[in-house]
């Protein structure tokens, strides 16, 4: 069972995870689980603070409907819930505010593919979390969808994650990890190939990544090392794309 690593989320986040999990079970929604950067940092990497909670269910999950049933449950637990934007069946966003502390947490709910690289894991907060493999592939997928410095920070943390002894991986292991994440992403989303992934990753070349990050970093990062990671991932994308080039 996974327990949150120190410093990543607040007790308010943990309470919200429990309430969401309990509400989902009460309504027989068994696919709802935690994904995204918070899941990655809180349960696996512990490298940075996180603000938001991203929950996803299988394609039949109705995001707007779930927010509707969640609101009164949160009210009974000392939270207000403000819906942001126009919720739909496939996506809904809301801001949960704790009345005593004043802490506000953005909640995203979405329906997504039921494909999984590995089984989800159980947490002490009773919400299931996507597997580490799925979270890593999802983070690289995020880089393909947008440019956000946090995604490149997370990718760097994934590839430089110390082994159980605390040792940083050598270059061979580093490259193996990069290639595995790229392949996992292509398996998760057959519409993406190595060349497309490389084009997205190249957006981070020469740009400041750690300095603009607005939250607290829980382990040291330096721009030169992050750029080395980006270069290495690009190298692996080129290698994987080469057999398919004319």
PDB file of C-alpha atoms in Angstrom:
ATOM      1  CA  UNK A   1       0.000   0.000   0.000  1.00  0.00           C
ATOM      2  CA  UNK A   2       1.384   3.392  -1.020  1.00  0.00           C
ATOM      3  CA  UNK A   3       1.773   6.244   1.477  1.00  0.00           C
ATOM      4  CA  UNK A   4       2.364   9.890   0.470  1.00  0.00           C
ATOM      5  CA  UNK A   5       5.993  10.989   0.554  1.00  0.00           C
ATOM      6  CA  UNK A   6       6.819  13.950   2.833  1.00  0.00           C
ATOM      7  CA  UNK A   7       6.182  17.506   1.733  1.00  0.00           C
ATOM      8  CA  UNK A   8       4.281  16.910  -1.485  1.00  0.00           C
ATOM      9  CA  UNK A   9       0.659  17.352  -0.428  1.00  0.00           C
ATOM     10  CA  UNK A  10      -1.142  18.794   2.592  1.00  0.00           C
ATOM     11  CA  UNK A  11      -3.582  17.059   4.945  1.00  0.00           C
ATOM     12  CA  UNK A  12      -6.318  18.873   3.021  1.00  0.00           C
ATOM     13  CA  UNK A  13      -5.260  17.086  -0.178  1.00  0.00           C
ATOM     14  CA  UNK A  14      -5.267  13.750   1.663  1.00  0.00           C
ATOM     15  CA  UNK A  15      -8.749  14.420   3.047  1.00  0.00           C
ATOM     16  CA  UNK A  16     -10.051  15.259  -0.423  1.00  0.00           C
ATOM     17  CA  UNK A  17      -8.616  12.042  -1.833  1.00  0.00           C
ATOM     18  CA  UNK A  18     -10.393  10.031   0.851  1.00  0.00           C
ATOM     19  CA  UNK A  19     -13.699  11.806   0.287  1.00  0.00           C
ATOM     20  CA  UNK A  20     -13.508  11.342  -3.488  1.00  0.00           C
ATOM     21  CA  UNK A  21     -12.652   7.651  -3.076  1.00  0.00           C
ATOM     22  CA  UNK A  22     -15.480   7.062  -0.600  1.00  0.00           C
ATOM     23  CA  UNK A  23     -18.009   8.896  -2.783  1.00  0.00           C
ATOM     24  CA  UNK A  24     -16.964   6.899  -5.844  1.00  0.00           C
ATOM     25  CA  UNK A  25     -17.370   3.599  -3.982  1.00  0.00           C
ATOM     26  CA  UNK A  26     -20.758   4.648  -2.657  1.00  0.00           C
ATOM     27  CA  UNK A  27     -21.924   5.210  -6.238  1.00  0.00           C
ATOM     28  CA  UNK A  28     -20.320   1.997  -7.580  1.00  0.00           C
ATOM     29  CA  UNK A  29     -17.706   3.896  -9.587  1.00  0.00           C
ATOM     30  CA  UNK A  30     -14.790   1.511  -9.326  1.00  0.00           C
ATOM     31  CA  UNK A  31     -12.578   2.914 -12.076  1.00  0.00           C
ATOM     32  CA  UNK A  32     -11.953   6.356 -10.542  1.00  0.00           C
ATOM     33  CA  UNK A  33      -8.294   6.821  -9.650  1.00  0.00           C
ATOM     34  CA  UNK A  34      -5.577   9.451  -9.213  1.00  0.00           C
ATOM     35  CA  UNK A  35      -3.211  10.357 -12.046  1.00  0.00           C
ATOM     36  CA  UNK A  36      -0.959  13.258 -13.003  1.00  0.00           C
ATOM     37  CA  UNK A  37       1.925  15.069 -11.388  1.00  0.00           C
ATOM     38  CA  UNK A  38       0.531  14.901  -7.868  1.00  0.00           C
ATOM     39  CA  UNK A  39       0.251  11.114  -8.042  1.00  0.00           C
ATOM     40  CA  UNK A  40       3.765  10.871  -9.466  1.00  0.00           C
ATOM     41  CA  UNK A  41       5.390  13.100  -6.857  1.00  0.00           C
ATOM     42  CA  UNK A  42       3.289  12.134  -3.829  1.00  0.00           C
ATOM     43  CA  UNK A  43       3.597   8.364  -4.156  1.00  0.00           C
ATOM     44  CA  UNK A  44       6.759   7.687  -6.176  1.00  0.00           C
ATOM     45  CA  UNK A  45       9.256  10.520  -6.595  1.00  0.00           C
ATOM     46  CA  UNK A  46       8.769  13.058  -3.794  1.00  0.00           C
ATOM     47  CA  UNK A  47      10.560  15.684  -5.859  1.00  0.00           C
ATOM     48  CA  UNK A  48       8.196  18.655  -5.756  1.00  0.00           C
ATOM     49  CA  UNK A  49       5.143  20.160  -4.173  1.00  0.00           C
ATOM     50  CA  UNK A  50       1.883  19.817  -6.019  1.00  0.00           C
ATOM     51  CA  UNK A  51      -1.379  21.717  -5.913  1.00  0.00           C
ATOM     52  CA  UNK A  52      -3.933  19.930  -8.057  1.00  0.00           C
ATOM     53  CA  UNK A  53      -5.625  16.546  -7.924  1.00  0.00           C
ATOM     54  CA  UNK A  54      -6.397  14.804 -11.223  1.00  0.00           C
ATOM     55  CA  UNK A  55      -8.930  11.968 -11.128  1.00  0.00           C
ATOM     56  CA  UNK A  56      -9.827   9.772 -14.088  1.00  0.00           C
ATOM     57  CA  UNK A  57     -12.330   7.026 -14.721  1.00  0.00           C
ATOM     58  CA  UNK A  58     -13.077   4.642 -17.565  1.00  0.00           C
ATOM     59  CA  UNK A  59     -14.912   5.916 -20.686  1.00  0.00           C
ATOM     60  CA  UNK A  60     -18.332   5.443 -19.060  1.00  0.00           C
ATOM     61  CA  UNK A  61     -17.414   7.739 -16.139  1.00  0.00           C
ATOM     62  CA  UNK A  62     -19.594  10.899 -16.160  1.00  0.00           C
ATOM     63  CA  UNK A  63     -17.416  13.723 -14.836  1.00  0.00           C
ATOM     64  CA  UNK A  64     -20.077  16.412 -14.470  1.00  0.00           C
ATOM     65  CA  UNK A  65     -22.485  13.995 -12.825  1.00  0.00           C
ATOM     66  CA  UNK A  66     -19.868  12.950 -10.294  1.00  0.00           C
ATOM     67  CA  UNK A  67     -19.083  16.546  -9.354  1.00  0.00           C
ATOM     68  CA  UNK A  68     -22.794  17.018  -8.743  1.00  0.00           C
ATOM     69  CA  UNK A  69     -22.958  14.183  -6.199  1.00  0.00           C
ATOM     70  CA  UNK A  70     -19.590  15.128  -4.671  1.00  0.00           C
ATOM     71  CA  UNK A  71     -20.562  18.695  -3.800  1.00  0.00           C
ATOM     72  CA  UNK A  72     -22.950  17.951  -0.886  1.00  0.00           C
ATOM     73  CA  UNK A  73     -20.571  15.317   0.492  1.00  0.00           C
ATOM     74  CA  UNK A  74     -17.768  17.881   0.591  1.00  0.00           C
ATOM     75  CA  UNK A  75     -20.093  20.417   2.209  1.00  0.00           C
ATOM     76  CA  UNK A  76     -20.754  17.953   5.033  1.00  0.00           C
ATOM     77  CA  UNK A  77     -16.966  17.661   5.514  1.00  0.00           C
ATOM     78  CA  UNK A  78     -16.231  21.378   5.731  1.00  0.00           C
ATOM     79  CA  UNK A  79     -15.477  22.121   2.075  1.00  0.00           C
ATOM     80  CA  UNK A  80     -17.118  24.387  -0.444  1.00  0.00           C
ATOM     81  CA  UNK A  81     -17.002  23.355  -4.099  1.00  0.00           C
ATOM     82  CA  UNK A  82     -17.027  25.856  -6.953  1.00  0.00           C
ATOM     83  CA  UNK A  83     -17.404  24.488 -10.480  1.00  0.00           C
ATOM     84  CA  UNK A  84     -15.020  26.124 -12.955  1.00  0.00           C
ATOM     85  CA  UNK A  85     -15.998  26.517 -16.603  1.00  0.00           C
ATOM     86  CA  UNK A  86     -18.559  24.317 -18.326  1.00  0.00           C
ATOM     87  CA  UNK A  87     -18.526  20.722 -17.054  1.00  0.00           C
ATOM     88  CA  UNK A  88     -19.282  17.897 -19.463  1.00  0.00           C
ATOM     89  CA  UNK A  89     -19.601  14.139 -19.403  1.00  0.00           C
ATOM     90  CA  UNK A  90     -15.904  13.704 -20.177  1.00  0.00           C
ATOM     91  CA  UNK A  91     -14.365  16.540 -18.126  1.00  0.00           C
ATOM     92  CA  UNK A  92     -15.191  18.705 -15.123  1.00  0.00           C
ATOM     93  CA  UNK A  93     -13.065  21.096 -13.077  1.00  0.00           C
ATOM     94  CA  UNK A  94     -13.847  22.467  -9.645  1.00  0.00           C
ATOM     95  CA  UNK A  95     -12.171  24.321  -6.797  1.00  0.00           C
ATOM     96  CA  UNK A  96     -12.562  22.770  -3.345  1.00  0.00           C
ATOM     97  CA  UNK A  97     -11.936  25.167  -0.465  1.00  0.00           C
ATOM     98  CA  UNK A  98     -11.467  24.022   3.127  1.00  0.00           C
ATOM     99  CA  UNK A  99     -13.485  26.316   5.390  1.00  0.00           C
ATOM    100  CA  UNK A 100     -11.144  26.161   8.410  1.00  0.00           C
ATOM    101  CA  UNK A 101      -7.734  26.477   6.752  1.00  0.00           C
ATOM    102  CA  UNK A 102      -8.777  28.407   3.661  1.00  0.00           C
ATOM    103  CA  UNK A 103      -6.686  26.041   1.520  1.00  0.00           C
ATOM    104  CA  UNK A 104      -8.100  25.688  -1.992  1.00  0.00           C
ATOM    105  CA  UNK A 105      -7.347  22.697  -4.225  1.00  0.00           C
ATOM    106  CA  UNK A 106      -8.184  22.430  -7.913  1.00  0.00           C
ATOM    107  CA  UNK A 107      -9.878  19.142  -8.771  1.00  0.00           C
ATOM    108  CA  UNK A 108     -10.023  17.770 -12.301  1.00  0.00           C
ATOM    109  CA  UNK A 109     -12.235  14.833 -13.230  1.00  0.00           C
ATOM    110  CA  UNK A 110     -12.107  13.132 -16.594  1.00  0.00           C
ATOM    111  CA  UNK A 111     -13.050  10.054 -18.568  1.00  0.00           C
ATOM    112  CA  UNK A 112     -10.194   8.321 -20.351  1.00  0.00           C
ATOM    113  CA  UNK A 113      -9.214   5.070 -22.013  1.00  0.00           C
ATOM    114  CA  UNK A 114      -9.393   1.976 -19.851  1.00  0.00           C
ATOM    115  CA  UNK A 115      -6.029   0.791 -21.265  1.00  0.00           C
ATOM    116  CA  UNK A 116      -3.395   0.226 -18.582  1.00  0.00           C
ATOM    117  CA  UNK A 117       0.253  -0.738 -18.837  1.00  0.00           C
ATOM    118  CA  UNK A 118       0.135  -2.175 -15.315  1.00  0.00           C
ATOM    119  CA  UNK A 119      -2.457  -2.561 -12.530  1.00  0.00           C
ATOM    120  CA  UNK A 120      -3.345   0.434 -10.391  1.00  0.00           C
ATOM    121  CA  UNK A 121      -2.093   0.556  -6.808  1.00  0.00           C
ATOM    122  CA  UNK A 122      -3.910   1.146  -3.507  1.00  0.00           C
ATOM    123  CA  UNK A 123      -3.030   4.067  -1.237  1.00  0.00           C
ATOM    124  CA  UNK A 124      -3.502   4.817   2.437  1.00  0.00           C
ATOM    125  CA  UNK A 125      -5.977   7.495   1.321  1.00  0.00           C
ATOM    126  CA  UNK A 126      -8.058   4.604  -0.156  1.00  0.00           C
ATOM    127  CA  UNK A 127      -8.001   6.139  -3.641  1.00  0.00           C
ATOM    128  CA  UNK A 128      -6.311   3.976  -6.242  1.00  0.00           C
ATOM    129  CA  UNK A 129      -3.393   5.519  -8.110  1.00  0.00           C
ATOM    130  CA  UNK A 130      -2.235   4.752 -11.642  1.00  0.00           C
ATOM    131  CA  UNK A 131       0.824   2.520 -11.876  1.00  0.00           C
ATOM    132  CA  UNK A 132       4.266   4.096 -12.048  1.00  0.00           C
ATOM    133  CA  UNK A 133       4.603   2.966 -15.673  1.00  0.00           C
ATOM    134  CA  UNK A 134       1.296   4.584 -16.601  1.00  0.00           C
ATOM    135  CA  UNK A 135       2.180   7.790 -14.764  1.00  0.00           C
ATOM    136  CA  UNK A 136       5.555   8.021 -16.513  1.00  0.00           C
ATOM    137  CA  UNK A 137       4.028   7.439 -19.945  1.00  0.00           C
ATOM    138  CA  UNK A 138       1.285   9.928 -19.090  1.00  0.00           C
ATOM    139  CA  UNK A 139       3.839  12.567 -18.192  1.00  0.00           C
ATOM    140  CA  UNK A 140       5.579  12.176 -21.556  1.00  0.00           C
ATOM    141  CA  UNK A 141       2.138  12.315 -23.187  1.00  0.00           C
ATOM    142  CA  UNK A 142       1.528  15.643 -21.428  1.00  0.00           C
ATOM    143  CA  UNK A 143       4.705  17.016 -23.026  1.00  0.00           C
ATOM    144  CA  UNK A 144       3.249  16.050 -26.411  1.00  0.00           C
ATOM    145  CA  UNK A 145       0.052  17.979 -25.618  1.00  0.00           C
ATOM    146  CA  UNK A 146       1.458  21.260 -24.227  1.00  0.00           C
ATOM    147  CA  UNK A 147       4.525  23.086 -22.960  1.00  0.00           C
ATOM    148  CA  UNK A 148       4.659  23.270 -19.159  1.00  0.00           C
ATOM    149  CA  UNK A 149       7.918  23.430 -17.197  1.00  0.00           C
ATOM    150  CA  UNK A 150       6.539  21.038 -14.579  1.00  0.00           C
ATOM    151  CA  UNK A 151       6.284  18.260 -17.170  1.00  0.00           C
ATOM    152  CA  UNK A 152       9.980  18.543 -18.017  1.00  0.00           C
ATOM    153  CA  UNK A 153      10.858  18.655 -14.312  1.00  0.00           C
ATOM    154  CA  UNK A 154       8.840  15.493 -13.794  1.00  0.00           C
ATOM    155  CA  UNK A 155      10.452  13.752 -16.767  1.00  0.00           C
ATOM    156  CA  UNK A 156      13.907  14.625 -15.405  1.00  0.00           C
ATOM    157  CA  UNK A 157      12.915  13.270 -11.979  1.00  0.00           C
ATOM    158  CA  UNK A 158      11.643  10.036 -13.551  1.00  0.00           C
ATOM    159  CA  UNK A 159      14.847   9.387 -15.450  1.00  0.00           C
ATOM    160  CA  UNK A 160      17.161  10.330 -12.560  1.00  0.00           C
ATOM    161  CA  UNK A 161      15.172   8.550  -9.841  1.00  0.00           C
ATOM    162  CA  UNK A 162      17.676   6.994  -7.406  1.00  0.00           C
ATOM    163  CA  UNK A 163      17.676   3.228  -7.042  1.00  0.00           C
ATOM    164  CA  UNK A 164      16.729   1.663  -3.667  1.00  0.00           C
ATOM    165  CA  UNK A 165      20.305   2.160  -2.432  1.00  0.00           C
ATOM    166  CA  UNK A 166      20.128   5.878  -3.201  1.00  0.00           C
ATOM    167  CA  UNK A 167      22.484   5.691  -6.184  1.00  0.00           C
ATOM    168  CA  UNK A 168      21.762   7.819  -9.257  1.00  0.00           C
ATOM    169  CA  UNK A 169      21.471   5.677 -12.418  1.00  0.00           C
ATOM    170  CA  UNK A 170      24.458   5.470 -14.751  1.00  0.00           C
ATOM    171  CA  UNK A 171      24.071   6.575 -18.360  1.00  0.00           C
ATOM    172  CA  UNK A 172      23.175   3.110 -19.624  1.00  0.00           C
ATOM    173  CA  UNK A 173      20.327   2.789 -17.110  1.00  0.00           C
ATOM    174  CA  UNK A 174      19.319   6.370 -17.853  1.00  0.00           C
ATOM    175  CA  UNK A 175      18.968   5.560 -21.558  1.00  0.00           C
ATOM    176  CA  UNK A 176      17.131   2.310 -20.840  1.00  0.00           C
ATOM    177  CA  UNK A 177      14.606   4.230 -18.761  1.00  0.00           C
ATOM    178  CA  UNK A 178      14.110   6.853 -21.449  1.00  0.00           C
ATOM    179  CA  UNK A 179      13.582   4.237 -24.135  1.00  0.00           C
ATOM    180  CA  UNK A 180      11.140   2.297 -21.933  1.00  0.00           C
ATOM    181  CA  UNK A 181       9.022   5.393 -21.256  1.00  0.00           C
ATOM    182  CA  UNK A 182       8.952   6.298 -24.957  1.00  0.00           C
ATOM    183  CA  UNK A 183       7.887   2.765 -25.882  1.00  0.00           C
ATOM    184  CA  UNK A 184       5.254   2.708 -23.144  1.00  0.00           C
ATOM    185  CA  UNK A 185       3.797   5.951 -24.467  1.00  0.00           C
ATOM    186  CA  UNK A 186       3.640   4.584 -28.021  1.00  0.00           C
ATOM    187  CA  UNK A 187       1.896   1.472 -26.687  1.00  0.00           C
ATOM    188  CA  UNK A 188      -0.561   3.610 -24.717  1.00  0.00           C
ATOM    189  CA  UNK A 189      -1.278   5.922 -27.654  1.00  0.00           C
ATOM    190  CA  UNK A 190      -0.623   4.296 -31.049  1.00  0.00           C
ATOM    191  CA  UNK A 191      -1.197   7.694 -32.677  1.00  0.00           C
ATOM    192  CA  UNK A 192       2.171   8.875 -31.362  1.00  0.00           C
ATOM    193  CA  UNK A 193       5.465   7.763 -32.845  1.00  0.00           C
ATOM    194  CA  UNK A 194       9.034   8.401 -31.735  1.00  0.00           C
ATOM    195  CA  UNK A 195       9.524  11.269 -34.188  1.00  0.00           C
ATOM    196  CA  UNK A 196       6.414  13.078 -32.936  1.00  0.00           C
ATOM    197  CA  UNK A 197       7.460  12.573 -29.322  1.00  0.00           C
ATOM    198  CA  UNK A 198      10.924  13.908 -30.110  1.00  0.00           C
ATOM    199  CA  UNK A 199       9.475  17.041 -31.703  1.00  0.00           C
ATOM    200  CA  UNK A 200       7.494  17.726 -28.532  1.00  0.00           C
ATOM    201  CA  UNK A 201      10.440  17.090 -26.204  1.00  0.00           C
ATOM    202  CA  UNK A 202      12.611  19.421 -28.307  1.00  0.00           C
ATOM    203  CA  UNK A 203      10.455  22.336 -27.125  1.00  0.00           C
ATOM    204  CA  UNK A 204      12.382  22.193 -23.855  1.00  0.00           C
ATOM    205  CA  UNK A 205      15.803  22.643 -25.476  1.00  0.00           C
ATOM    206  CA  UNK A 206      17.596  25.762 -24.298  1.00  0.00           C
ATOM    207  CA  UNK A 207      14.709  26.922 -22.094  1.00  0.00           C
ATOM    208  CA  UNK A 208      14.778  27.601 -18.378  1.00  0.00           C
ATOM    209  CA  UNK A 209      12.868  24.798 -16.654  1.00  0.00           C
ATOM    210  CA  UNK A 210      13.545  24.789 -12.905  1.00  0.00           C
ATOM    211  CA  UNK A 211      13.639  28.549 -12.275  1.00  0.00           C
ATOM    212  CA  UNK A 212      10.090  29.348 -13.486  1.00  0.00           C
ATOM    213  CA  UNK A 213       8.500  26.510 -11.489  1.00  0.00           C
ATOM    214  CA  UNK A 214       6.143  28.269  -9.037  1.00  0.00           C
ATOM    215  CA  UNK A 215       6.081  25.668  -6.243  1.00  0.00           C
ATOM    216  CA  UNK A 216       8.712  24.349  -3.862  1.00  0.00           C
ATOM    217  CA  UNK A 217      11.200  21.821  -5.195  1.00  0.00           C
ATOM    218  CA  UNK A 218      11.914  19.036  -2.707  1.00  0.00           C
ATOM    219  CA  UNK A 219      15.180  17.898  -4.250  1.00  0.00           C
ATOM    220  CA  UNK A 220      17.889  19.875  -6.055  1.00  0.00           C
ATOM    221  CA  UNK A 221      17.566  20.528  -9.770  1.00  0.00           C
ATOM    222  CA  UNK A 222      19.932  22.397 -12.035  1.00  0.00           C
ATOM    223  CA  UNK A 223      19.249  23.617 -15.528  1.00  0.00           C
ATOM    224  CA  UNK A 224      22.311  21.937 -17.056  1.00  0.00           C
ATOM    225  CA  UNK A 225      21.249  18.494 -15.832  1.00  0.00           C
ATOM    226  CA  UNK A 226      17.698  19.001 -17.085  1.00  0.00           C
ATOM    227  CA  UNK A 227      19.033  19.986 -20.496  1.00  0.00           C
ATOM    228  CA  UNK A 228      21.188  16.846 -20.524  1.00  0.00           C
ATOM    229  CA  UNK A 229      18.045  14.813 -19.857  1.00  0.00           C
ATOM    230  CA  UNK A 230      16.211  16.494 -22.728  1.00  0.00           C
ATOM    231  CA  UNK A 231      19.137  15.824 -25.080  1.00  0.00           C
ATOM    232  CA  UNK A 232      19.275  12.177 -24.029  1.00  0.00           C
ATOM    233  CA  UNK A 233      15.539  11.678 -24.589  1.00  0.00           C
ATOM    234  CA  UNK A 234      15.862  13.290 -28.020  1.00  0.00           C
ATOM    235  CA  UNK A 235      18.717  10.903 -28.850  1.00  0.00           C
ATOM    236  CA  UNK A 236      16.560   7.922 -27.909  1.00  0.00           C
ATOM    237  CA  UNK A 237      13.634   9.243 -29.953  1.00  0.00           C
ATOM    238  CA  UNK A 238      15.934   9.506 -32.987  1.00  0.00           C
ATOM    239  CA  UNK A 239      17.186   5.952 -32.446  1.00  0.00           C
ATOM    240  CA  UNK A 240      13.657   4.577 -32.152  1.00  0.00           C
ATOM    241  CA  UNK A 241      12.410   6.565 -35.147  1.00  0.00           C
ATOM    242  CA  UNK A 242      15.329   5.627 -37.425  1.00  0.00           C
ATOM    243  CA  UNK A 243      14.041   2.164 -38.512  1.00  0.00           C
ATOM    244  CA  UNK A 244      10.786   3.770 -39.685  1.00  0.00           C
ATOM    245  CA  UNK A 245      12.345   6.594 -41.703  1.00  0.00           C
ATOM    246  CA  UNK A 246      12.433   6.266 -45.513  1.00  0.00           C
TER     247      UNK A 246
END
